Each structure stands twice: as structure tokens, then as C-alpha cells.
């Protein structure tokens, strides 16, 4: 199987295993789906700590308001009584005013935290360093685990305006956010290898040959952004090793120079005739008047 090291720019993303005869249309769709789903899992995980600490999200018209303003405007959270965590809530006021403050109890918090850590481990970029290939099934499994944890803690579900529920139901609105710049629509996705675009109408073997034990670096990006930067001749780790070797060599040369230094031969203590002159009374002779 061919191993693809997928990158976005210079940033490593994940490893993906495929065959040389796969159509590039299929490969592009598979890689893009994994890439975008990993982003979704990451966005959900980023919301979990707030859910753990402060409960579900307030309605948009109540977010950021003080308690006095909510009373003055006669606003009410209709979902507060419906979306109660299992085992009862523990009040922890959200100073930002984004969530209702009815956090889950400690046991339910652990369920959410543990599931979040497991999901983050699945999508971690360290998987590429460890040589672990990612599949759509493993990423979907992480997404399902997050969904299951939410259902355990909130049996009645989350409010429809909660970002976690919107993500799980594919109803998220990322317009105007930094996250929207990271997502790549499948129809706009391009794969590049060795400064060449992998055109969808061909197969992978048309570019890399029929060797099924190949490892290549593939870069994913949106159409119209031009060719991505080429991979450096040496990796960052190799460059560090080279610099360390160069520094070590410099230190060795410096030590050798110190060992070969013969300036000590001009010192008094190294004079072989010093003892003889001392016995003859010639060691402290000064020429000139006293």
C-alpha cells in the first residue's frame, strides 16, 4: 500500500494508506473528508471544556447580557429546564455570559473529559510521527464517541443553538470565523505532490508509478491558491541533527587546538636548565648597576 503523508502548507496533518491504482477523484474525496472531519472533531473538543464547566449555551439573544439586563428585557431561556444534565446540575456561573452556568456533576464531567481526550488522541498530529495511518472509520468513531458522551450526560439533548449540537448535526455556521478558512470543500480540494497537481481524471500510478510500497508527501489545499511550497531538501529534524554534529565537531577541534598548544614551553617551570643555573648561582643575574 502507498502511504500518503498529508500536509496543509508545511503543517503535518495525518497519514493515509491507499493503493497505486486508486482514481485520484476518489482519493481526493477520501483525503478531504478525513481532513474536514478531523477539523470538526477538533472544534467539538474545543467546546467541551466550556460545556463541562458552565453547561449548555444560552440562546443567542441572551448571550453576553447581565442578569439585570435579562430581567429588564424579560428574557427567558426556554431550554434551561429541558436540557438538564444527568445526576443534576452544579451551578458555576459563566462570567462571559455565553452559557447558563448549570454544569454537570463531577461524575458526568469525567465522562465528557475522558471522551474528549480519547477523541483528541485519534486526530492528534502525533499519530503521523508515530506512523499510525488514519481512516475515515477511525475519525467517525471519534465523532460518534463525542456524540455518545453528550447523550449520556444530556439525555434530553442539547439546545438547537448549542455549537456542539450544531456540529454533530452538520448545521454549524462557520462564516466569518477562523475555522472557516481551514475547511476545504470537497469540490474545491486539490492534492499536490512534487510541485505537481494530481488531476482528478487520472490515477495515482500515473504520477508515482506502480511501486506499491511508496511513501510520498501530499499537500491539500483549495483550488486557485497556486502550487504549494516544495518540501525542503532536509527536514527540520535533520537540520537540527546536522547543526548538533557541526557544533560537536567545532568543540572537538577546539579541544585539540588546546592540547596541541606549546606556549607552555616558554614558561619558567618548563625550563630544563633552571635547576642547573640555580645551583651555579646564575638564576637571578641582572645586567646593569644595582
Coordinates of N, CA, C and O in Angstrom, one line a residue, residues 121-270:
X121 N -6.9 12.3 20.9 CA -5.8 11.4 20.6 C -5.9 10.8 19.2 O -4.9 10.6 18.5
X122 N -7.1 10.5 18.8 CA -7.3 9.9 17.5 C -6.9 10.9 16.4 O -6.3 10.5 15.4
X123 N -7.3 12.2 16.5 CA -7.0 13.2 15.5 C -5.7 13.9 15.7 O -5.3 14.8 14.9
X124 N -4.9 13.5 16.7 CA -3.7 14.2 17.0 C -2.7 14.1 15.9 O -2.6 13.0 15.2
X125 N -1.9 15.1 15.6 CA -0.9 15.1 14.6 C 0.3 14.3 15.0 O 1.2 14.0 14.1
X126 N 0.3 13.9 16.2 CA 1.4 13.0 16.7 C 1.3 11.6 16.1 O 2.2 10.8 16.1
X127 N 0.1 11.3 15.6 CA -0.2 10.0 15.0 C 0.7 9.8 13.8 O 1.2 8.7 13.5
X128 N 0.9 10.9 13.1 CA 1.8 10.8 11.9 C 3.2 10.5 12.3 O 3.9 9.8 11.6
X129 N 3.7 11.2 13.4 CA 5.0 10.9 13.8 C 5.2 9.5 14.3 O 6.2 8.8 14.0
X130 N 4.1 8.9 14.9 CA 4.2 7.5 15.3 C 4.0 6.5 14.2 O 4.1 5.3 14.4
X131 N 3.7 7.0 13.0 CA 3.5 6.1 11.8 C 2.1 5.4 11.8 O 2.0 4.4 11.1
X132 N 1.1 6.0 12.5 CA -0.2 5.5 12.5 C -1.1 6.1 11.4 O -1.2 7.3 11.4
X133 N -1.6 5.3 10.5 CA -2.5 5.8 9.5 C -3.9 6.0 10.0 O -4.4 5.3 10.8
X134 N -4.5 7.0 9.4 CA -5.9 7.4 9.8 C -6.8 7.0 8.7 O -6.5 7.2 7.6
X135 N -8.0 6.5 9.1 CA -9.0 6.2 8.2 C -10.3 7.0 8.5 O -10.4 7.5 9.6
X136 N -11.2 7.0 7.6 CA -12.5 7.7 7.8 C -13.2 7.0 8.9 O -13.9 7.7 9.7
X137 N -13.1 5.7 9.0 CA -13.8 5.0 10.1 C -13.3 5.4 11.5 O -14.1 5.6 12.4
X138 N -12.0 5.5 11.6 CA -11.5 5.9 13.0 C -11.9 7.3 13.4 O -12.2 7.6 14.5
X139 N -11.9 8.2 12.4 CA -12.3 9.6 12.7 C -13.8 9.7 13.0 O -14.2 10.4 13.9
X140 N -14.6 8.9 12.2 CA -16.1 8.9 12.5 C -16.3 8.2 13.9 O -17.3 8.6 14.6
X141 N -15.5 7.3 14.2 CA -15.7 6.6 15.5 C -15.4 7.6 16.7 O -16.2 7.7 17.7
X142 N -14.4 8.5 16.5 CA -14.2 9.5 17.5 C -15.3 10.5 17.5 O -15.7 10.9 18.6
X143 N -15.9 10.8 16.4 CA -17.1 11.7 16.4 C -18.3 11.1 17.1 O -19.0 11.7 17.8
X144 N -18.5 9.8 16.8 CA -19.6 9.0 17.5 C -19.4 8.9 19.0 O -20.4 9.0 19.7
X145 N -18.1 8.8 19.4 CA -17.9 8.8 20.8 C -18.2 10.1 21.5 O -18.8 10.1 22.6
X146 N -17.9 11.2 20.8 CA -18.3 12.5 21.4 C -19.8 12.6 21.4 O -20.4 13.1 22.4
X147 N -20.5 12.2 20.4 CA -22.0 12.2 20.3 C -22.6 11.4 21.5 O -23.5 11.8 22.1
X148 N -22.0 10.2 21.7 CA -22.5 9.3 22.7 C -22.3 9.9 24.1 O -23.1 9.8 25.0
X149 N -21.1 10.5 24.3 CA -20.9 11.2 25.6 C -21.9 12.3 25.9 O -22.4 12.4 27.0
X150 N -22.2 13.0 24.9 CA -23.2 14.1 25.1 C -24.6 13.5 25.4 O -25.3 14.0 26.3
X151 N -24.9 12.4 24.8 CA -26.2 11.8 25.0 C -26.3 11.2 26.4 O -27.3 11.2 27.1
X152 N -25.1 10.7 26.9 CA -25.1 10.2 28.3 C -25.3 11.3 29.3 O -26.1 11.1 30.3
X153 N -24.6 12.4 29.1 CA -24.7 13.5 30.1 C -26.0 14.3 29.9 O -26.5 14.7 30.9
X154 N -26.4 14.4 28.7 CA -27.6 15.2 28.4 C -28.6 14.3 27.7 O -28.7 14.4 26.4
X155 N -29.4 13.5 28.4 CA -30.3 12.5 27.7 C -31.4 13.2 26.9 O -31.8 12.7 25.9
X156 N -31.7 14.4 27.3 CA -32.8 15.2 26.5 C -32.1 16.0 25.4 O -32.9 16.7 24.7
X157 N -30.8 15.9 25.2 CA -30.2 16.6 24.1 C -29.8 18.0 24.5 O -30.1 18.5 25.6
X158 N -29.0 18.6 23.6 CA -28.6 20.0 23.8 C -29.5 20.9 23.1 O -30.3 20.5 22.1
X159 N -29.5 22.2 23.4 CA -30.4 23.2 22.7 C -30.0 23.3 21.2 O -28.8 23.0 20.9
X160 N -30.9 23.6 20.3 CA -30.6 23.6 18.9 C -29.5 24.7 18.6 O -28.9 24.6 17.5
X161 N -29.4 25.7 19.4 CA -28.4 26.7 19.1 C -27.0 26.4 19.7 O -26.1 27.2 19.6
X162 N -26.9 25.3 20.5 CA -25.6 25.0 21.1 C -24.6 24.6 19.9 O -25.0 23.7 19.1
X163 N -23.4 25.1 19.9 CA -22.5 24.8 18.8 C -22.1 23.3 18.7 O -21.8 22.8 17.6
X164 N -22.1 22.6 19.9 CA -21.8 21.2 19.8 C -22.9 20.4 19.1 O -22.6 19.6 18.2
X165 N -24.1 20.7 19.4 CA -25.2 20.1 18.7 C -25.2 20.4 17.2 O -25.4 19.6 16.3
X166 N -25.0 21.7 16.9 CA -24.9 22.1 15.5 C -23.8 21.4 14.8 O -24.0 21.0 13.6
X167 N -22.7 21.2 15.4 CA -21.6 20.4 14.8 C -22.0 19.0 14.5 O -21.7 18.4 13.5
X168 N -22.6 18.4 15.5 CA -22.9 17.0 15.4 C -24.0 16.7 14.4 O -24.1 15.7 13.8
X169 N -24.9 17.8 14.1 CA -25.9 17.6 13.1 C -25.5 18.3 11.8 O -26.4 18.4 10.9
X170 N -24.3 18.7 11.7 CA -23.8 19.3 10.4 C -24.5 20.6 10.1 O -24.8 20.9 8.9
X171 N -24.9 21.3 11.1 CA -25.6 22.6 10.9 C -24.8 23.8 11.4 O -25.3 24.9 11.5
X172 N -23.5 23.6 11.5 CA -22.6 24.6 12.0 C -22.5 25.8 11.0 O -22.5 25.5 9.8
X173 N -22.4 27.0 11.5 CA -22.2 28.2 10.7 C -20.9 28.7 11.0 O -20.7 29.4 12.0
X174 N -19.9 28.5 10.1 CA -18.6 29.0 10.4 C -18.2 30.3 9.6 O -17.1 30.7 9.7
X175 N -19.2 30.9 9.0 CA -18.9 32.1 8.2 C -18.4 33.2 9.1 O -18.9 33.4 10.2
X176 N -17.3 33.8 8.7 CA -16.7 34.9 9.4 C -15.7 34.4 10.5 O -15.2 35.3 11.3
X177 N -15.5 33.2 10.6 CA -14.6 32.6 11.7 C -13.3 32.1 11.1 O -13.2 31.9 9.9
X178 N -12.3 32.0 11.9 CA -11.0 31.5 11.5 C -11.2 30.0 11.0 O -10.5 29.6 10.1
X179 N -12.1 29.3 11.7 CA -12.3 27.9 11.3 C -12.8 27.7 9.9 O -12.4 26.7 9.2
X180 N -13.5 28.7 9.4 CA -14.0 28.6 8.0 C -12.9 28.6 7.0 O -13.0 28.1 5.9
X181 N -11.7 29.2 7.4 CA -10.6 29.3 6.4 C -9.8 28.0 6.4 O -9.1 27.7 5.4
X182 N -10.1 27.1 7.4 CA -9.4 25.8 7.4 C -10.1 24.8 6.6 O -9.5 23.9 6.1
X183 N -11.4 24.9 6.6 CA -12.3 23.9 5.9 C -12.1 24.0 4.4 O -12.0 25.1 3.9
X184 N -12.0 22.8 3.8 CA -11.8 22.8 2.3 C -13.0 22.0 1.7 O -13.1 20.8 2.0
X185 N -13.9 22.6 1.0 CA -15.0 21.9 0.4 C -14.4 20.8 -0.6 O -13.4 21.0 -1.3
X186 N -15.1 19.7 -0.6 CA -14.6 18.6 -1.4 C -14.4 19.0 -2.9 O -13.5 18.6 -3.6
X187 N -15.4 19.7 -3.4 CA -15.3 20.1 -4.8 C -14.2 21.1 -5.1 O -13.8 21.3 -6.3
X188 N -13.7 21.8 -4.1 CA -12.6 22.7 -4.3 C -11.2 22.2 -3.9 O -10.2 22.9 -4.0
X189 N -11.2 21.0 -3.5 CA -9.9 20.4 -2.9 C -9.0 20.0 -4.1 O -9.4 19.5 -5.1
X190 N -7.7 20.2 -3.8 CA -6.7 19.8 -4.7 C -5.6 19.1 -3.9 O -5.3 19.4 -2.8
X191 N -5.0 18.0 -4.5 CA -3.9 17.4 -4.0 C -2.6 17.6 -4.8 O -2.7 17.6 -6.1
X192 N -1.5 17.9 -4.2 CA -0.3 18.2 -4.9 C 0.8 17.3 -4.4 O 0.9 17.0 -3.2
X193 N 1.7 16.9 -5.3 CA 2.8 16.1 -5.0 C 4.0 16.5 -5.9 O 3.8 16.6 -7.1
X194 N 5.2 16.7 -5.3 CA 6.4 17.1 -6.0 C 6.1 18.3 -6.9 O 6.5 18.3 -8.1
X195 N 5.4 19.3 -6.4 CA 5.0 20.5 -7.2 C 4.2 20.2 -8.4 O 4.1 21.0 -9.3
X196 N 3.5 19.1 -8.4 CA 2.6 18.8 -9.4 C 1.2 18.6 -8.9 O 1.0 17.9 -7.8
X197 N 0.2 19.1 -9.6 CA -1.2 18.9 -9.1 C -1.6 17.5 -9.6 O -1.4 17.1 -10.7
X198 N -2.2 16.7 -8.7 CA -2.7 15.4 -9.0 C -4.1 15.5 -9.6 O -5.1 15.7 -8.8
X199 N -4.2 15.6 -10.9 CA -5.5 15.8 -11.5 C -6.5 14.7 -11.3 O -6.1 13.5 -11.4
X200 N -7.7 15.0 -11.1 CA -8.7 14.1 -10.7 C -9.1 13.0 -11.8 O -9.6 12.0 -11.5
X201 N -8.8 13.4 -13.0 CA -9.2 12.5 -14.1 C -8.2 11.3 -14.3 O -8.4 10.4 -15.1
X202 N -7.1 11.3 -13.5 CA -6.1 10.3 -13.6 C -6.1 9.4 -12.4 O -6.9 9.5 -11.5
X203 N -5.1 8.4 -12.4 CA -4.9 7.5 -11.3 C -3.6 7.9 -10.6 O -2.7 8.5 -11.2
X204 N -3.4 7.5 -9.4 CA -2.2 7.8 -8.6 C -1.0 7.2 -9.3 O 0.1 7.9 -9.3
X205 N -1.1 6.1 -9.9 CA 0.0 5.4 -10.5 C 0.5 6.2 -11.7 O 1.7 6.0 -12.2
X206 N -0.3 7.1 -12.3 CA 0.1 7.9 -13.4 C 1.2 8.9 -13.0 O 1.9 9.4 -13.9
X207 N 1.3 9.2 -11.7 CA 2.3 10.1 -11.2 C 3.4 9.5 -10.5 O 4.6 9.9 -10.7
X208 N 3.2 8.5 -9.7 CA 4.2 7.9 -8.8 C 4.7 6.5 -9.3 O 5.6 5.9 -8.7
X209 N 4.1 6.0 -10.4 CA 4.5 4.7 -10.9 C 3.7 3.6 -10.2 O 2.8 3.8 -9.4
X210 N 4.1 2.3 -10.4 CA 3.3 1.2 -9.9 C 3.9 0.5 -8.7 O 3.5 -0.5 -8.3
X211 N 4.9 1.2 -8.1 CA 5.5 0.6 -6.9 C 4.5 0.8 -5.7 O 4.2 2.0 -5.3
X212 N 4.1 -0.3 -5.2 CA 3.0 -0.2 -4.2 C 3.6 0.0 -2.7 O 2.8 0.0 -1.8
X213 N 4.9 0.2 -2.6 CA 5.5 0.4 -1.3 C 6.2 1.7 -1.2 O 7.3 1.9 -0.8
X214 N 5.4 2.7 -1.7 CA 6.0 4.1 -1.8 C 5.4 4.9 -0.7 O 4.3 4.8 -0.2
X215 N 6.2 5.9 -0.2 CA 5.8 6.9 0.8 C 6.0 8.2 0.2 O 7.1 8.6 -0.2
X216 N 4.9 9.0 0.1 CA 5.0 10.3 -0.5 C 4.4 11.4 0.4 O 3.5 11.0 1.2
X217 N 4.8 12.6 0.2 CA 4.2 13.7 0.9 C 3.2 14.4 0.0 O 3.6 14.9 -1.1
X218 N 1.9 14.5 0.4 CA 0.9 15.1 -0.4 C 0.4 16.3 0.3 O 0.1 16.3 1.5
X219 N 0.2 17.4 -0.4 CA -0.3 18.6 0.2 C -1.7 18.9 -0.3 O -2.0 18.8 -1.5
X220 N -2.6 19.2 0.6 CA -4.0 19.5 0.3 C -4.3 21.0 0.4 O -3.8 21.7 1.3
X221 N -5.0 21.5 -0.5 CA -5.4 23.0 -0.5 C -6.6 23.2 -1.4 O -7.0 22.4 -2.1
X222 N -7.1 24.5 -1.3 CA -8.2 24.9 -2.1 C -7.7 25.2 -3.5 O -6.6 25.6 -3.8
X223 N -8.6 25.0 -4.5 CA -8.4 25.3 -5.9 C -8.2 26.8 -6.0 O -8.8 27.6 -5.4
X224 N -7.2 27.2 -6.8 CA -7.0 28.6 -7.1 C -5.9 29.2 -6.2 O -5.6 30.4 -6.4
X225 N -5.3 28.5 -5.3 CA -4.3 29.0 -4.4 C -2.9 28.9 -4.9 O -1.9 29.3 -4.3
X226 N -2.8 28.3 -6.1 CA -1.5 28.1 -6.7 C -0.7 26.9 -6.1 O -1.2 26.2 -5.2
X227 N 0.5 26.6 -6.6 CA 1.2 25.5 -6.2 C 1.8 25.8 -4.8 O 2.3 26.8 -4.5
X228 N 1.6 24.8 -3.9 CA 2.2 25.0 -2.5 C 3.7 24.9 -2.5 O 4.3 24.5 -3.5
X229 N 4.3 25.4 -1.5 CA 5.8 25.4 -1.4 C 6.3 24.0 -1.4 O 5.7 23.1 -0.9
X230 N 7.4 23.8 -2.1 CA 8.0 22.5 -2.2 C 8.6 22.1 -0.8 O 8.9 22.9 0.0
X231 N 8.7 20.8 -0.6 CA 9.3 20.3 0.6 C 10.8 20.6 0.7 O 11.5 20.6 -0.4
X232 N 11.3 21.0 1.8 CA 12.7 21.3 1.9 C 13.6 20.0 1.7 O 13.1 18.9 1.9
X233 N 14.8 20.3 1.2 CA 15.7 19.1 0.9 C 15.9 18.3 2.2 O 16.0 17.1 2.1
X234 N 16.1 19.0 3.3 CA 16.3 18.3 4.6 C 15.2 18.7 5.5 O 14.7 19.9 5.4
X235 N 14.7 17.8 6.3 CA 13.7 18.1 7.2 C 14.2 18.9 8.4 O 15.4 19.1 8.6
X236 N 13.3 19.5 9.2 CA 13.7 20.3 10.3 C 14.5 19.4 11.3 O 15.5 19.9 11.9
X237 N 14.1 18.2 11.5 CA 14.8 17.3 12.4 C 16.2 17.0 11.9 O 17.2 17.0 12.7
X238 N 16.3 16.8 10.6 CA 17.6 16.5 10.0 C 18.5 17.7 10.1 O 19.7 17.6 10.4
X239 N 18.0 18.9 10.0 CA 18.7 20.1 10.1 C 19.2 20.3 11.5 O 20.4 20.7 11.7
X240 N 18.4 20.0 12.5 CA 18.9 20.1 13.9 C 20.0 19.1 14.1 O 21.0 19.4 14.8
X241 N 19.9 17.9 13.6 CA 21.0 16.9 13.8 C 22.3 17.4 13.1 O 23.4 17.2 13.7
X242 N 22.2 18.0 11.9 CA 23.4 18.5 11.3 C 24.0 19.6 12.1 O 25.2 19.7 12.2
X243 N 23.2 20.5 12.6 CA 23.7 21.6 13.4 C 24.4 21.1 14.7 O 25.5 21.6 15.1
X244 N 23.8 20.1 15.3 CA 24.4 19.5 16.5 C 25.7 18.8 16.2 O 26.7 19.0 16.9
X245 N 25.8 18.1 15.0 CA 27.0 17.5 14.6 C 28.1 18.5 14.4 O 29.3 18.3 14.7
X246 N 27.7 19.6 13.7 CA 28.7 20.7 13.4 C 29.2 21.3 14.7 O 30.4 21.6 14.8
X247 N 28.3 21.6 15.6 CA 28.7 22.2 16.9 C 29.7 21.2 17.7 O 30.7 21.7 18.2
X248 N 29.3 19.9 17.7 CA 30.1 19.0 18.3 C 31.5 18.9 17.7 O 32.5 18.8 18.4
X249 N 31.6 18.9 16.4 CA 32.8 18.9 15.7 C 33.7 20.1 16.0 O 34.9 20.0 16.2
X250 N 33.0 21.3 16.1 CA 33.8 22.5 16.5 C 34.4 22.4 17.9 O 35.5 22.8 18.1
X251 N 33.6 21.8 18.8 CA 34.1 21.7 20.2 C 35.3 20.7 20.2 O 36.3 20.9 20.9
X252 N 35.3 19.6 19.4 CA 36.4 18.7 19.3 C 37.6 19.3 18.8 O 38.7 19.1 19.3
X253 N 37.5 20.1 17.7 CA 38.6 20.8 17.1 C 39.2 21.8 18.1 O 40.5 21.9 18.2
X254 N 38.4 22.5 18.8 CA 38.8 23.5 19.8 C 39.6 22.8 20.9 O 40.7 23.3 21.3
X255 N 39.2 21.6 21.4 CA 39.9 20.9 22.4 C 41.2 20.4 21.9 O 42.3 20.4 22.6
X256 N 41.3 20.0 20.6 CA 42.5 19.5 20.0 C 43.5 20.7 19.9 O 44.7 20.5 20.1
X257 N 43.0 21.8 19.6 CA 43.9 23.0 19.5 C 44.5 23.3 20.8 O 45.7 23.7 21.0
X258 N 43.7 23.2 21.9 CA 44.2 23.4 23.2 C 45.3 22.4 23.6 O 46.3 22.7 24.3
X259 N 45.1 21.2 23.3 CA 46.0 20.1 23.6 C 47.3 20.3 22.9 O 48.4 20.1 23.4
X260 N 47.3 20.8 21.6 CA 48.5 21.0 20.8 C 49.2 22.3 21.1 O 50.2 22.6 20.5
X261 N 48.6 23.1 21.9 CA 49.2 24.4 22.2 C 50.6 24.2 23.0 O 50.6 23.6 24.0
X262 N 51.7 24.7 22.4 CA 53.0 24.6 23.0 C 53.6 25.9 23.7 O 54.8 26.0 23.9
X263 N 52.7 26.8 23.9 CA 53.1 28.0 24.6 C 53.7 27.8 26.0 O 54.4 28.6 26.5
X264 N 53.3 26.7 26.6 CA 53.8 26.4 27.9 C 55.3 26.1 27.9 O 55.9 26.2 29.0
X265 N 55.9 25.8 26.8 CA 57.3 25.5 26.7 C 58.1 26.8 27.0 O 59.3 26.7 27.3
X266 N 57.5 28.0 26.9 CA 58.3 29.2 27.2 C 58.1 29.6 28.7 O 58.6 30.6 29.1
X267 N 57.4 28.8 29.5 CA 57.3 29.1 30.9 C 58.5 28.7 31.7 O 59.3 27.9 31.3
X268 N 58.7 29.4 32.9 CA 59.9 29.1 33.7 C 59.9 27.7 34.2 O 60.9 27.0 34.3
X269 N 58.7 27.2 34.6 CA 58.6 25.9 35.2 C 59.0 24.7 34.2 O 59.3 23.6 34.5
X270 N 59.0 25.1 32.9 CA 59.3 24.0 31.9 C 60.7 24.1 31.4 O 61.1 23.4 30.5

